[in-house]
Coordinates of C-alpha atoms and ligand atoms in Angstrom, one line a residue:
Chain A
M7 CA 38.6 -5.0 56.3
A8 CA 40.7 -3.8 53.1
K9 CA 40.1 -6.8 51.6
A10 CA 36.2 -6.8 51.7
E11 CA 36.1 -3.4 50.1
L12 CA 38.3 -4.3 47.6
K13 CA 36.0 -7.2 46.6
T14 CA 32.6 -5.2 46.3
N15 CA 34.1 -2.5 44.2
K16 CA 35.1 -4.9 41.6
K17 CA 31.4 -6.6 41.7
T18 CA 29.7 -3.4 40.8
E19 CA 31.9 -1.2 39.4
I20 CA 33.5 -3.2 36.7
E21 CA 30.3 -4.9 35.2
D22 CA 30.0 -2.8 31.8
S23 CA 26.7 -1.6 30.8
S24 CA 27.5 -2.6 27.3
S25 CA 28.3 -6.3 28.3
L26 CA 26.4 -8.8 26.3
K27 CA 27.2 -11.8 28.6
G28 CA 23.7 -12.6 29.0
T29 CA 23.0 -12.5 25.0
L30 CA 25.9 -14.9 24.7
A31 CA 24.5 -17.3 27.2
S32 CA 21.0 -17.2 26.1
V33 CA 22.1 -18.1 22.5
F34 CA 24.0 -21.1 23.9
F35 CA 21.0 -22.2 25.5
L36 CA 19.2 -21.7 22.5
G37 CA 21.7 -23.9 20.4
I38 CA 21.6 -26.7 23.2
F39 CA 17.9 -26.7 23.2
L40 CA 17.8 -27.0 19.2
V41 CA 20.5 -30.0 19.4
V42 CA 18.5 -31.7 22.1
T43 CA 15.3 -31.6 20.5
W44 CA 16.8 -32.6 17.2
L45 CA 18.6 -35.6 18.9
S46 CA 15.7 -36.8 20.7
V47 CA 13.6 -37.1 17.3
Y48 CA 16.5 -38.5 15.5
F49 CA 16.8 -41.4 18.0
L50 CA 13.2 -41.8 17.5
F51 CA 13.8 -42.4 14.1
L52 CA 16.7 -44.7 14.5
D53 CA 14.5 -46.8 17.0
R54 CA 11.7 -46.9 14.4
F55 CA 13.1 -47.3 10.9
Chain B
M21 CA 17.5 9.1 10.5
S22 CA 14.3 8.7 8.7
S23 CA 12.1 11.1 10.8
Q24 CA 13.0 14.4 9.1
T25 CA 11.1 13.3 6.2
T26 CA 8.2 11.4 7.6
K27 CA 5.2 12.5 9.9
L28 CA 4.5 11.0 13.1
K29 CA 1.0 10.0 12.4
V30 CA -0.2 7.9 9.5
D31 CA -2.4 10.0 7.5
P32 CA -6.1 9.4 8.0
R33 CA -6.6 8.5 4.5
D34 CA -4.1 5.8 4.6
G35 CA -5.2 4.7 8.0
K36 CA -8.8 4.1 6.5
L37 CA -7.4 1.6 4.0
A38 CA -5.3 0.0 6.6
M39 CA -8.4 -0.5 9.0
A40 CA -10.6 -1.7 6.1
H41 CA -8.0 -4.8 5.9
F42 CA -8.1 -5.2 9.5
Y43 CA -12.1 -5.3 9.7
V44 CA -11.6 -8.5 7.2
A45 CA -8.9 -9.9 9.1
F46 CA -10.7 -9.9 12.5
I47 CA -13.8 -11.0 10.9
A48 CA -11.8 -14.2 9.4
L49 CA -10.3 -14.6 12.8
T50 CA -13.6 -14.8 14.6
L51 CA -15.3 -17.4 12.2
G52 CA -11.8 -19.5 11.7
G53 CA -11.7 -19.9 15.5
L54 CA -14.9 -21.1 15.9
M55 CA -14.2 -23.4 13.4
G56 CA -10.9 -24.4 15.0
L57 CA -13.0 -24.8 18.2
L58 CA -15.2 -27.2 16.6
Q59 CA -12.5 -29.2 15.0
T60 CA -11.0 -29.8 18.2
L61 CA -14.6 -31.2 19.6
V62 CA -15.0 -33.3 16.8
R63 CA -11.6 -34.9 17.0
S64 CA -12.1 -35.5 21.0
G65 CA -14.7 -38.2 19.7
K66 CA -17.2 -36.2 22.2
F67 CA -19.1 -34.0 19.8
E68 CA -20.8 -34.2 16.3
L69 CA -21.4 -31.8 13.6
P70 CA -24.9 -31.1 13.3
W71 CA -26.9 -30.3 10.1
G72 CA -25.0 -32.6 7.8
I73 CA -22.0 -30.2 8.2
D74 CA -18.9 -32.1 7.1
Y75 CA -15.4 -31.9 9.2
Y76 CA -13.4 -31.1 6.1
Q77 CA -15.7 -28.4 5.1
I78 CA -15.0 -26.7 8.5
L79 CA -11.4 -27.7 8.2
T80 CA -11.1 -26.0 4.6
V81 CA -12.8 -22.8 6.3
H82 CA -10.5 -22.6 9.0
G83 CA -7.5 -23.1 6.9
V84 CA -8.6 -20.7 4.3
L85 CA -9.7 -18.0 7.0
M86 CA -6.6 -18.1 9.1
G87 CA -3.8 -19.3 7.1
L88 CA -4.8 -17.3 3.8
V89 CA -7.3 -14.5 4.6
L90 CA -6.4 -13.5 8.2
T91 CA -2.8 -13.4 7.5
T92 CA -3.0 -11.7 4.0
F93 CA -5.2 -8.9 5.1
F94 CA -3.5 -8.2 8.4
I95 CA -0.1 -8.0 6.6
M96 CA -1.1 -6.0 3.6
G97 CA -2.9 -3.4 6.1
F98 CA 0.1 -3.0 8.4
Q99 CA 2.8 -2.9 5.8
Y100 CA 0.6 -0.4 4.1
A101 CA 0.4 1.6 7.3
A102 CA 4.2 1.1 8.1
I103 CA 5.3 2.4 4.9
S104 CA 3.0 5.4 5.2
R105 CA 4.3 6.1 8.5
T106 CA 8.2 5.8 7.9
A107 CA 8.4 6.7 3.8
G108 CA 5.6 9.1 3.8
T109 CA 1.8 9.5 3.2
H110 CA 0.8 7.4 0.1
S111 CA 0.0 9.3 -3.4
P112 CA -3.7 9.3 -4.1
A113 CA -2.7 6.9 -7.1
A114 CA -1.1 4.4 -5.0
R115 CA -4.1 4.7 -2.4
R116 CA -6.4 4.1 -5.2
I117 CA -4.4 0.9 -6.4
G118 CA -4.4 -0.1 -2.6
W119 CA -8.1 0.2 -2.5
I120 CA -8.8 -1.8 -5.7
G121 CA -6.3 -4.3 -4.4
F122 CA -8.4 -4.4 -1.2
W123 CA -11.8 -5.0 -2.8
V124 CA -10.2 -7.6 -5.4
M125 CA -9.1 -9.4 -2.3
T126 CA -12.5 -9.2 -0.8
V127 CA -14.4 -10.4 -3.6
G128 CA -12.2 -13.3 -4.4
T129 CA -12.5 -14.1 -0.5
I130 CA -16.2 -13.9 -0.9
M131 CA -16.3 -16.2 -4.0
A132 CA -14.0 -18.9 -2.5
A133 CA -16.1 -19.0 0.9
T134 CA -19.4 -19.4 -0.9
M135 CA -18.3 -22.2 -2.6
V136 CA -16.9 -23.9 0.6
L137 CA -20.2 -23.2 2.1
L138 CA -22.0 -24.9 -0.6
K139 CA -19.8 -28.0 -0.2
E140 CA -18.5 -27.3 -3.6
A141 CA -14.9 -27.1 -2.4
S142 CA -13.9 -29.1 0.9
V143 CA -10.0 -29.0 -0.8
L144 CA -8.6 -27.8 2.4
Y145 CA -6.5 -24.4 2.2
T146 CA -3.8 -26.2 0.0
F147 CA -6.2 -27.5 -2.8
Y148 CA -4.2 -30.0 -3.7
A149 CA -4.9 -31.7 -6.8
P150 CA -6.4 -34.3 -7.7
L151 CA -8.9 -33.1 -5.2
K152 CA -11.2 -30.9 -7.4
A153 CA -13.2 -27.9 -6.3
H154 CA -15.8 -25.7 -8.2
W155 CA -14.0 -23.3 -10.6
I156 CA -15.3 -20.3 -8.7
F157 CA -13.2 -21.4 -5.8
Y158 CA -9.9 -21.2 -7.8
L159 CA -11.2 -18.0 -9.5
G160 CA -11.8 -16.4 -6.1
M161 CA -8.2 -17.6 -4.8
T162 CA -6.8 -15.9 -8.0
F163 CA -8.6 -12.8 -7.1
V164 CA -7.0 -12.7 -3.7
V165 CA -3.4 -13.3 -5.0
I166 CA -3.8 -10.4 -7.9
G167 CA -5.5 -8.3 -4.9
S168 CA -2.6 -8.6 -3.0
W169 CA -0.1 -7.7 -5.8
L170 CA -2.2 -4.4 -6.3
D171 CA -1.7 -4.0 -2.6
G172 CA 2.0 -4.7 -2.8
A173 CA 2.1 -2.3 -6.0
A174 CA 0.8 0.6 -3.8
Q175 CA 3.6 0.0 -1.4
I176 CA 6.0 -0.4 -4.0
M177 CA 5.4 3.1 -5.5
T178 CA 5.5 4.7 -2.1
Y179 CA 8.8 3.4 -1.6
A180 CA 10.1 4.1 -5.1
R181 CA 9.0 7.8 -4.5
W182 CA 11.0 7.9 -1.4
R183 CA 14.0 6.4 -3.0
R184 CA 13.8 9.3 -5.8
E185 CA 13.5 11.9 -3.2
N186 CA 16.2 10.8 -1.3
P187 CA 19.1 9.6 -3.4
G188 CA 22.0 8.0 -2.0
K189 CA 20.2 7.3 1.4
P190 CA 19.1 3.9 2.9
S191 CA 15.4 3.8 3.1
P192 CA 13.8 3.8 6.7
L193 CA 14.1 0.3 7.9
L194 CA 10.4 -0.6 8.1
S195 CA 9.6 0.5 4.7
F196 CA 12.6 -1.6 3.6
M197 CA 11.4 -4.4 5.5
A198 CA 7.9 -4.2 4.2
I199 CA 9.4 -4.1 0.6
I200 CA 11.4 -7.0 1.2
N201 CA 8.4 -8.8 2.1
T202 CA 6.3 -7.7 -0.7
V203 CA 8.8 -8.6 -3.3
M204 CA 9.3 -12.0 -1.8
W205 CA 5.2 -12.6 -2.0
I206 CA 5.2 -11.4 -5.4
V207 CA 8.0 -13.5 -6.9
A208 CA 6.7 -16.6 -4.7
S209 CA 2.9 -16.2 -5.9
L210 CA 3.8 -16.7 -9.3
G211 CA 3.9 -20.2 -8.6
V212 CA 0.4 -20.5 -7.3
A213 CA -0.8 -18.4 -9.8
A214 CA 0.6 -20.7 -12.5
T215 CA -0.7 -23.7 -11.5
V216 CA -4.3 -22.2 -10.7
L217 CA -4.3 -20.7 -14.1
F218 CA -2.8 -23.2 -16.6
Q219 CA -3.6 -26.4 -14.6
L220 CA -6.6 -26.2 -11.7
L221 CA -8.7 -23.5 -13.5
P222 CA -9.3 -25.3 -17.2
W223 CA -9.3 -28.6 -15.3
S224 CA -12.0 -27.4 -13.1
L225 CA -14.0 -25.7 -15.8
G226 CA -14.0 -29.0 -17.8
L227 CA -11.5 -27.8 -20.5
V228 CA -8.9 -30.6 -19.7
D229 CA -9.6 -34.0 -18.3
T230 CA -6.8 -34.7 -16.3
V231 CA -4.1 -32.6 -14.3
D232 CA -0.4 -33.5 -13.6
V233 CA -0.5 -33.8 -9.9
L234 CA 3.2 -33.6 -9.2
V235 CA 3.7 -30.5 -11.2
S236 CA 0.8 -28.9 -9.4
R237 CA 2.2 -29.7 -6.1
T238 CA 5.5 -28.3 -7.0
L239 CA 3.9 -25.2 -8.0
F240 CA 2.1 -24.8 -4.7
W241 CA 5.2 -25.6 -2.7
Y242 CA 7.4 -23.2 -4.6
F243 CA 4.7 -20.7 -3.0
G244 CA 3.8 -22.5 0.1
H245 CA 7.1 -22.2 1.9
P246 CA 7.6 -18.6 1.3
L247 CA 4.2 -18.1 2.1
V248 CA 5.0 -19.1 5.6
Y249 CA 7.9 -16.4 5.6
F250 CA 5.5 -13.9 4.5
W251 CA 3.5 -14.4 7.6
L252 CA 6.8 -14.5 9.8
L253 CA 8.7 -11.4 8.4
P254 CA 6.1 -8.7 9.2
A255 CA 6.3 -10.3 13.0
Y256 CA 10.1 -9.7 12.6
M257 CA 9.5 -6.2 11.4
C258 CA 7.9 -5.7 14.8
W259 CA 10.5 -7.6 16.9
Y260 CA 13.3 -5.7 15.0
A261 CA 12.2 -2.1 14.4
I262 CA 9.1 -1.7 16.7
I263 CA 9.8 -3.7 20.1
P264 CA 13.0 -1.6 20.8
K265 CA 11.3 1.8 20.9
I266 CA 8.3 0.0 22.9
I267 CA 10.5 -0.8 25.8
G268 CA 12.7 2.3 25.5
G269 CA 16.0 0.9 23.9
K270 CA 17.4 0.7 20.7
I271 CA 17.7 -1.4 17.6
F272 CA 20.8 -3.5 18.3
S273 CA 22.1 -2.9 14.7
D274 CA 19.9 -1.5 11.5
S275 CA 22.3 -3.3 9.0
L276 CA 22.1 -6.5 10.6
A277 CA 18.5 -6.2 10.5
R278 CA 18.5 -5.4 6.7
L279 CA 21.1 -8.2 6.0
S280 CA 18.7 -10.9 7.7
F281 CA 15.7 -9.8 5.7
I282 CA 17.7 -10.1 2.5
L283 CA 18.8 -13.7 3.3
F284 CA 15.2 -14.8 4.0
L285 CA 14.5 -13.1 0.4
L286 CA 17.2 -15.5 -0.9
F287 CA 16.6 -18.6 1.1
S288 CA 12.8 -18.8 1.4
I289 CA 12.0 -19.7 -2.1
P290 CA 14.1 -22.3 -3.7
V291 CA 13.2 -24.7 -0.9
G292 CA 9.9 -26.1 -1.5
F293 CA 11.0 -29.6 -1.8
H294 CA 11.2 -29.9 1.9
H295 CA 7.4 -30.3 2.0
Q296 CA 7.6 -33.0 -0.7
L297 CA 10.3 -35.3 0.8
T298 CA 8.0 -38.3 0.8
E299 CA 6.8 -37.5 -2.9
P300 CA 7.8 -39.9 -5.7
G301 CA 9.1 -38.5 -8.8
I302 CA 11.6 -35.9 -7.7
D303 CA 15.5 -37.3 -7.6
P304 CA 16.7 -37.3 -4.1
A305 CA 19.6 -35.4 -5.2
W306 CA 17.4 -32.2 -5.8
K307 CA 15.5 -32.8 -2.7
F308 CA 19.0 -32.7 -0.8
L309 CA 20.1 -29.5 -2.5
Q310 CA 16.9 -27.7 -1.3
V311 CA 17.3 -29.2 2.2
I312 CA 20.5 -27.8 2.4
L313 CA 19.3 -24.6 1.1
T314 CA 16.4 -24.6 3.9
F315 CA 19.1 -24.8 6.5
M316 CA 20.5 -21.8 5.4
V317 CA 17.5 -19.9 6.8
I318 CA 18.9 -21.0 10.2
I319 CA 21.5 -18.0 9.6
P320 CA 19.2 -15.2 9.7
S321 CA 16.8 -16.7 12.3
L322 CA 20.0 -17.0 14.7
M323 CA 21.0 -13.5 13.7
T324 CA 17.4 -12.5 14.7
A325 CA 17.4 -14.3 18.0
F326 CA 21.1 -13.0 18.8
S327 CA 19.9 -9.4 18.0
L328 CA 16.9 -9.4 19.9
F329 CA 18.5 -10.8 23.2
A330 CA 21.2 -8.1 22.6
T331 CA 18.6 -5.1 22.5
F332 CA 16.7 -6.7 25.8
E333 CA 20.0 -7.0 27.5
R334 CA 21.4 -3.6 26.7
F335 CA 18.1 -2.3 27.6
G336 CA 18.2 -3.8 30.8
R337 CA 21.8 -3.0 31.7
S338 CA 21.1 0.7 31.0
K339 CA 18.5 0.4 33.6
G340 CA 20.9 -0.8 36.0
A341 CA 20.3 -4.4 35.7
T342 CA 23.2 -6.6 36.5
G343 CA 24.1 -10.4 36.5
L344 CA 23.7 -12.4 33.8
F345 CA 20.0 -12.3 33.4
G346 CA 19.2 -9.7 35.4
W347 CA 18.0 -7.7 32.3
F348 CA 15.0 -10.0 31.7
K349 CA 13.3 -8.8 35.0
V350 CA 13.4 -5.4 34.1
L351 CA 11.6 -5.6 30.6
P352 CA 8.4 -3.7 30.7
W353 CA 6.0 -6.8 31.5
K354 CA 3.1 -4.6 32.3
D355 CA 3.0 -3.1 28.5
A356 CA 0.9 -5.6 26.6
R357 CA 2.5 -4.1 23.5
F358 CA 5.7 -5.8 24.6
T359 CA 4.4 -9.0 26.5
V360 CA 2.2 -10.2 24.1
P361 CA 4.8 -10.2 21.2
F362 CA 7.4 -11.5 23.6
I363 CA 5.4 -14.6 24.2
G364 CA 5.3 -14.8 20.4
M365 CA 9.0 -14.4 20.4
A366 CA 9.4 -17.3 23.0
S367 CA 7.3 -19.6 21.1
F368 CA 9.4 -19.2 18.2
I369 CA 12.1 -21.2 20.0
P370 CA 10.1 -24.6 20.2
A371 CA 8.5 -23.7 16.9
G372 CA 12.0 -23.1 15.1
A373 CA 13.3 -26.4 16.9
G374 CA 10.3 -28.3 15.3
G375 CA 11.1 -26.7 11.9
I376 CA 14.7 -28.1 11.7
I377 CA 13.3 -31.5 12.4
N378 CA 10.5 -31.5 9.9
A379 CA 13.1 -30.3 7.3
S380 CA 15.5 -33.0 8.1
N381 CA 15.0 -35.7 5.7
Q382 CA 14.7 -39.1 7.7
M383 CA 13.0 -37.1 10.6
N384 CA 10.5 -36.0 8.3
Q385 CA 9.4 -39.7 7.8
V386 CA 8.7 -39.7 11.6
V387 CA 6.3 -36.6 11.4
H388 CA 5.0 -36.3 7.7
N389 CA 1.5 -35.8 7.6
T390 CA 1.1 -36.3 11.2
I391 CA -0.6 -33.8 13.7
W392 CA 2.9 -33.0 14.6
V393 CA 2.9 -30.8 11.8
T394 CA -0.2 -29.0 12.9
G395 CA 1.1 -28.6 16.2
H396 CA 4.3 -27.0 14.7
F397 CA 2.4 -24.4 12.8
H398 CA 0.2 -23.4 15.4
L399 CA 3.4 -22.4 17.3
T400 CA 5.0 -20.4 14.2
A401 CA 1.8 -18.9 12.5
A402 CA -0.9 -19.3 15.1
T403 CA 1.4 -18.1 18.1
S404 CA 4.6 -16.0 17.2
V405 CA 2.9 -14.7 14.3
V406 CA -0.5 -14.2 15.3
L407 CA 0.6 -13.1 18.9
T408 CA 2.8 -10.4 17.4
F409 CA 0.0 -9.2 15.2
F410 CA -2.0 -9.0 18.1
G411 CA 0.6 -6.9 20.0
I412 CA 0.4 -4.5 16.7
T413 CA -3.0 -4.3 17.0
F414 CA -2.9 -2.7 20.3
W415 CA -1.4 0.4 19.3
L416 CA -2.1 0.6 15.7
V417 CA -5.7 0.1 15.5
P418 CA -6.2 3.0 18.2
H419 CA -3.5 5.1 16.3
L420 CA -5.5 4.8 13.1
T421 CA -8.9 5.5 14.7
G422 CA -7.5 8.3 16.8
R423 CA -8.0 6.7 20.1
V424 CA -6.0 5.4 23.0
L425 CA -5.5 1.9 24.5
T426 CA -6.6 2.3 28.0
K427 CA -5.0 0.8 31.2
A428 CA -8.0 -1.4 31.4
M429 CA -7.7 -2.7 27.8
N430 CA -3.8 -3.1 28.1
K431 CA -4.7 -5.2 31.3
L432 CA -7.1 -7.3 29.3
A433 CA -4.8 -7.8 26.4
I434 CA -1.9 -9.1 28.7
I435 CA -4.5 -11.6 30.0
Q436 CA -5.4 -12.5 26.4
G437 CA -1.8 -13.2 25.7
W438 CA -1.5 -15.6 28.6
V439 CA -4.8 -17.4 27.9
W440 CA -3.6 -17.9 24.1
F441 CA -0.3 -19.3 25.5
I442 CA -1.7 -21.5 27.9
G443 CA -4.4 -22.9 25.5
M444 CA -1.7 -23.3 22.8
A445 CA 0.6 -25.3 25.3
F446 CA -2.2 -27.7 25.6
M447 CA -3.2 -27.7 21.8
S448 CA 0.0 -27.8 20.3
G449 CA 1.7 -29.6 22.9
A450 CA -0.7 -32.6 22.7
M451 CA -0.6 -32.2 19.0
H452 CA 3.4 -32.7 19.0
F453 CA 3.2 -35.7 21.2
Q454 CA 0.3 -37.6 19.2
G455 CA 2.1 -37.0 16.2
L456 CA 5.3 -38.6 17.4
L457 CA 2.7 -41.5 17.9
G458 CA 1.6 -41.5 14.4
G459 CA -1.6 -39.8 14.9
P460 CA -2.6 -38.3 11.6
R461 CA -3.3 -34.6 10.7
R462 CA -6.4 -33.8 8.8
S463 CA -8.8 -36.4 10.1
A464 CA -11.9 -36.2 12.0
Y465 CA -12.5 -38.6 14.8
S466 CA -12.0 -42.3 14.3
T467 CA -10.9 -45.2 16.5
Y468 CA -9.8 -47.1 13.1
G469 CA -11.5 -50.1 14.2
D470 CA -10.7 -49.7 18.0
S471 CA -6.8 -50.4 16.9
A472 CA -4.6 -50.2 19.7
Q473 CA -2.5 -47.5 18.4
A474 CA -5.4 -45.3 17.5
M475 CA -6.6 -45.6 21.2
E476 CA -3.4 -44.3 22.5
W477 CA -4.1 -41.1 20.5
I478 CA -7.3 -40.3 22.3
P479 CA -6.1 -38.8 25.5
Y480 CA -4.2 -36.4 23.3
Q481 CA -7.4 -35.5 21.2
I482 CA -9.3 -34.7 24.6
A483 CA -6.1 -32.5 25.5
Q484 CA -6.2 -30.7 22.2
A485 CA -10.1 -30.0 23.0
V486 CA -9.3 -28.4 26.2
G487 CA -6.4 -26.5 24.7
G488 CA -9.0 -25.6 21.8
S489 CA -11.7 -24.1 24.2
I490 CA -9.2 -22.0 26.2
L491 CA -7.7 -20.5 22.8
F492 CA -11.4 -19.7 21.7
L493 CA -11.6 -17.9 24.7
G494 CA -8.5 -15.8 23.8
I495 CA -10.3 -15.1 20.3
I496 CA -13.3 -13.8 22.1
L497 CA -11.1 -11.6 24.2
M498 CA -9.2 -10.5 21.3
I499 CA -12.3 -9.5 19.5
I500 CA -13.5 -7.7 22.6
I501 CA -10.2 -5.6 22.5
F502 CA -10.2 -5.0 18.5
V503 CA -13.9 -3.7 18.7
N504 CA -12.9 -1.5 21.9
L505 CA -10.0 0.0 20.0
A506 CA -11.8 0.3 16.6
F507 CA -15.0 2.0 18.0
F508 CA -15.3 2.7 21.6
A509 CA -11.8 3.7 23.4
P510 CA -11.5 7.5 24.5
K511 CA -10.4 9.4 22.0
G512 CA -6.7 10.5 22.0
E513 CA -3.4 10.2 20.5
E514 CA -1.5 6.6 20.4
E515 CA 2.0 6.3 19.4
F516 CA 3.1 4.5 16.1
P517 CA 6.3 3.4 17.7
V518 CA 9.4 3.4 15.3
G519 CA 12.7 2.0 16.7
E520 CA 16.1 4.0 16.3
A521 CA 19.4 2.1 16.0
E522 CA 21.8 2.2 18.8
N523 CA 24.7 3.4 16.3
L524 CA 23.3 6.2 14.1
D525 CA 26.8 6.8 12.6
E526 CA 26.4 3.1 11.2
K527 CA 24.7 3.9 7.8
A528 CA 23.4 0.8 6.2
P529 CA 25.4 0.1 3.1
M530 CA 23.7 1.0 0.0
I531 CA 24.4 -2.4 -1.5
F532 CA 21.3 -3.6 0.4
E533 CA 18.9 -1.3 -1.7
N534 CA 20.3 -2.6 -4.9
W535 CA 17.5 -4.5 -6.1
K536 CA 18.9 -5.7 -9.3
L537 CA 21.6 -7.6 -7.5
W538 CA 19.2 -9.3 -4.8
L539 CA 16.4 -10.1 -7.3
G540 CA 19.1 -11.6 -9.6
I541 CA 20.6 -13.9 -7.0
T542 CA 17.2 -14.7 -6.0
A543 CA 16.0 -15.8 -9.4
A544 CA 19.5 -17.6 -10.0
L545 CA 18.9 -19.8 -6.8
I546 CA 15.3 -20.6 -7.9
L547 CA 16.5 -21.5 -11.4
F548 CA 19.4 -23.5 -10.0
A549 CA 17.1 -25.5 -7.6
Y550 CA 14.0 -25.9 -9.8
T551 CA 15.1 -26.0 -13.4
I552 CA 16.3 -29.5 -13.9
P553 CA 14.0 -31.3 -11.6
F554 CA 11.0 -29.7 -13.0
I555 CA 12.2 -30.4 -16.5
D556 CA 12.4 -33.9 -15.3
M557 CA 9.0 -33.9 -13.8
I558 CA 7.3 -32.8 -17.2
Q559 CA 9.4 -35.1 -19.5
N560 CA 8.8 -38.5 -17.4
A561 CA 5.3 -37.3 -16.2
P562 CA 2.8 -40.0 -15.4
P563 CA -0.6 -39.8 -16.9
G564 CA -2.8 -37.0 -15.5
S565 CA -5.3 -37.6 -13.0
P566 CA -9.1 -37.1 -13.0
G567 CA -10.6 -34.9 -10.3
F568 CA -11.7 -36.6 -7.2
K569 CA -14.5 -35.3 -4.9
T570 CA -14.2 -37.1 -1.6
W571 CA -17.1 -35.2 0.2
G572 CA -20.6 -35.4 -0.2
S573 CA -23.0 -32.8 -1.3
W574 CA -25.7 -30.9 0.6
Ligands
HEM603 C1 -9.0 -21.1 18.4 C2 -7.7 -21.2 18.2 C3 -7.6 -22.3 17.1 C4 -8.0 -23.7 17.3 C5 -8.7 -24.3 18.4 C6 -7.4 -24.4 16.0 C7 -7.6 -25.7 15.8 C8 -7.2 -26.5 14.8 C9 -6.9 -28.0 14.5 C10 -7.6 -28.9 15.5 C11 -6.5 -28.1 13.2 C12 -6.3 -29.4 12.6 C13 -7.4 -30.2 12.3 C14 -6.8 -31.3 11.5 O1 -5.8 -31.4 11.0 O2 -7.7 -32.5 11.2 C15 -6.2 -26.9 12.7 C16 -5.6 -26.5 11.4 C17 -5.2 -25.3 11.2 N1 -5.0 -24.3 11.7 FE1 -5.9 -23.8 13.5 N2 -6.7 -23.5 15.1 C18 -6.8 -22.3 16.0 C19 -6.1 -21.0 15.5 C20 -5.2 -21.0 14.2 C21 -4.8 -19.7 13.9 C22 -4.8 -18.3 14.5 C23 -4.3 -20.1 12.5 C24 -3.5 -19.2 11.6 C25 -2.9 -18.1 11.8 C26 -4.6 -21.2 12.3 C27 -4.3 -22.2 11.1 C28 -4.4 -23.5 10.9 C29 -4.2 -24.0 9.6 C30 -3.5 -23.2 8.3 C31 -4.7 -25.3 9.4 C32 -4.6 -26.4 8.8 C33 -5.8 -26.8 7.9 C34 -5.4 -27.8 7.1 O3 -4.8 -28.8 7.4 O4 -5.8 -27.8 6.0 N3 -5.3 -22.2 13.5 N4 -6.4 -25.7 13.5
CU604 CU1 8.3 -24.9 4.3

């Protein structure tokens, strides 16, 4: 059972309270959203003009 | 940081002036909201205005009250209170100037409103030439601008006193931000003052027969873009410097917040051509330059997004949240002071995305003058900004009137925020889609001779009326809350939350307070972006235009 113990320790103890992983992920999502909306209107433009 | 020199409470004498501004702002919200509802009903095709009232008249009332009066009065009241709280009570002289400013703005508003009601000024809130209004309308608008300068002067005086008394120290963050916004407003409103004083007033008085349309529109948009940032920056003040305190967290970085405000000052003004991309008479090279400068604003916007996410995540993790998004769940969703502005922040994501599309030259041709644009600024101004202003109201009004936000009102406030969100999702969403199908903005109901294209728009117009009705319910709820907080809520002490930076040793660099430097760069960018095209416009001006009155009289 030594293996399982090692695992749980890792998950809870190492997560640093100053981590900004979620922030990084959030700004990536934001960036992707901006690109997707921009491209969709851009293709609408190409389609029309 | 700043707290040793300041009081925790806004002085009641300053509170009175701030409240005077809020009374006008909320009266504007009530009347303007009613007009908004009527607009959506008319555009649905199911309703006609009674008593000969004309669509463009109510649209002018709506635009002026919501876009100019509600915003300017709320912002000046809020900034005046925020400076009093963080840089110290205003001096009697500053307070007197503030009161004069308030009354000048109010008288100006009444003058302009009277002319619109008399059907002498259905020129919409942008008063674009060659539509011609009665001169009293333009004079009233001039008073609003001059009054706002006086209000701004009061704020600058108190900021300057703080700087004198605290040499070598960075000013309190909220005061610094308020002053950036005031300075930007003053520099920007010089443009609208110029077109009104030198072009529109003499023309409406009959002293000159014609007006140079392109010059007046250019001066208007020199003002018009920073106008929208003038609305937005007070919301950013709340997001950066107040929300962290409300949730029990810290400001991610004081210096980053200041830097982003400085970037907004620099890049909000030399960009007005992005509203004139379809306008002939401006060399495309200069439009290109101003579009590039426009895109620079994305930098401080993304800095803001990053630092808000970071504040939330740090707070959540300090509460023991784990995983990539665990922090999101532990935010204080039951606190209206947080939740309602948060809905505003979230709305800024689609709002900002739409803005990048608008400013992109080719795509501007897809959306220009369509109702998409109206959908866009009902997300930016009428959701992000307005919901944040409501969120501020929930604690600032009771703070100033010596009352408290009760549990019941807090609950109603959260409901209010969601009602607004749902109404706007319908209205603004439908406006965006109808705009992509070519539906025009600023137009009453018409089937355009039953053309197939116009028929496609009708379901979206009905969706807008549904959304508009829900939004109007939101306005009624907000008025109930405001009246309660101003007059009826139980007496007590409501906190004016002011955030602290996470790292107190990180002192903001003093270069941020070097106004000669920032005003110099601001002026240089403006001159760079505008001098040559402006000379070109004047030298190659077409014949001026006489005035037009496209609406009937009473
Ligand atoms: C009950 C809530 C609201 C409703 C139902 C509503 C509805 C509308 C509609 C239908 C239009 C466009 C009509 C057209 O282009 O023909 C409009 C325009 C406008 N709205 Fe609103 N709105 C509401 C709230 C607000 C708020 C809170 C603000 C500002 C903070 C605002 C600012 C404006 C402005 C500036 C215009 C442009 C007027 C023009 O094009 O001249 N609205 N509104
Ligand atoms: Cu703009």
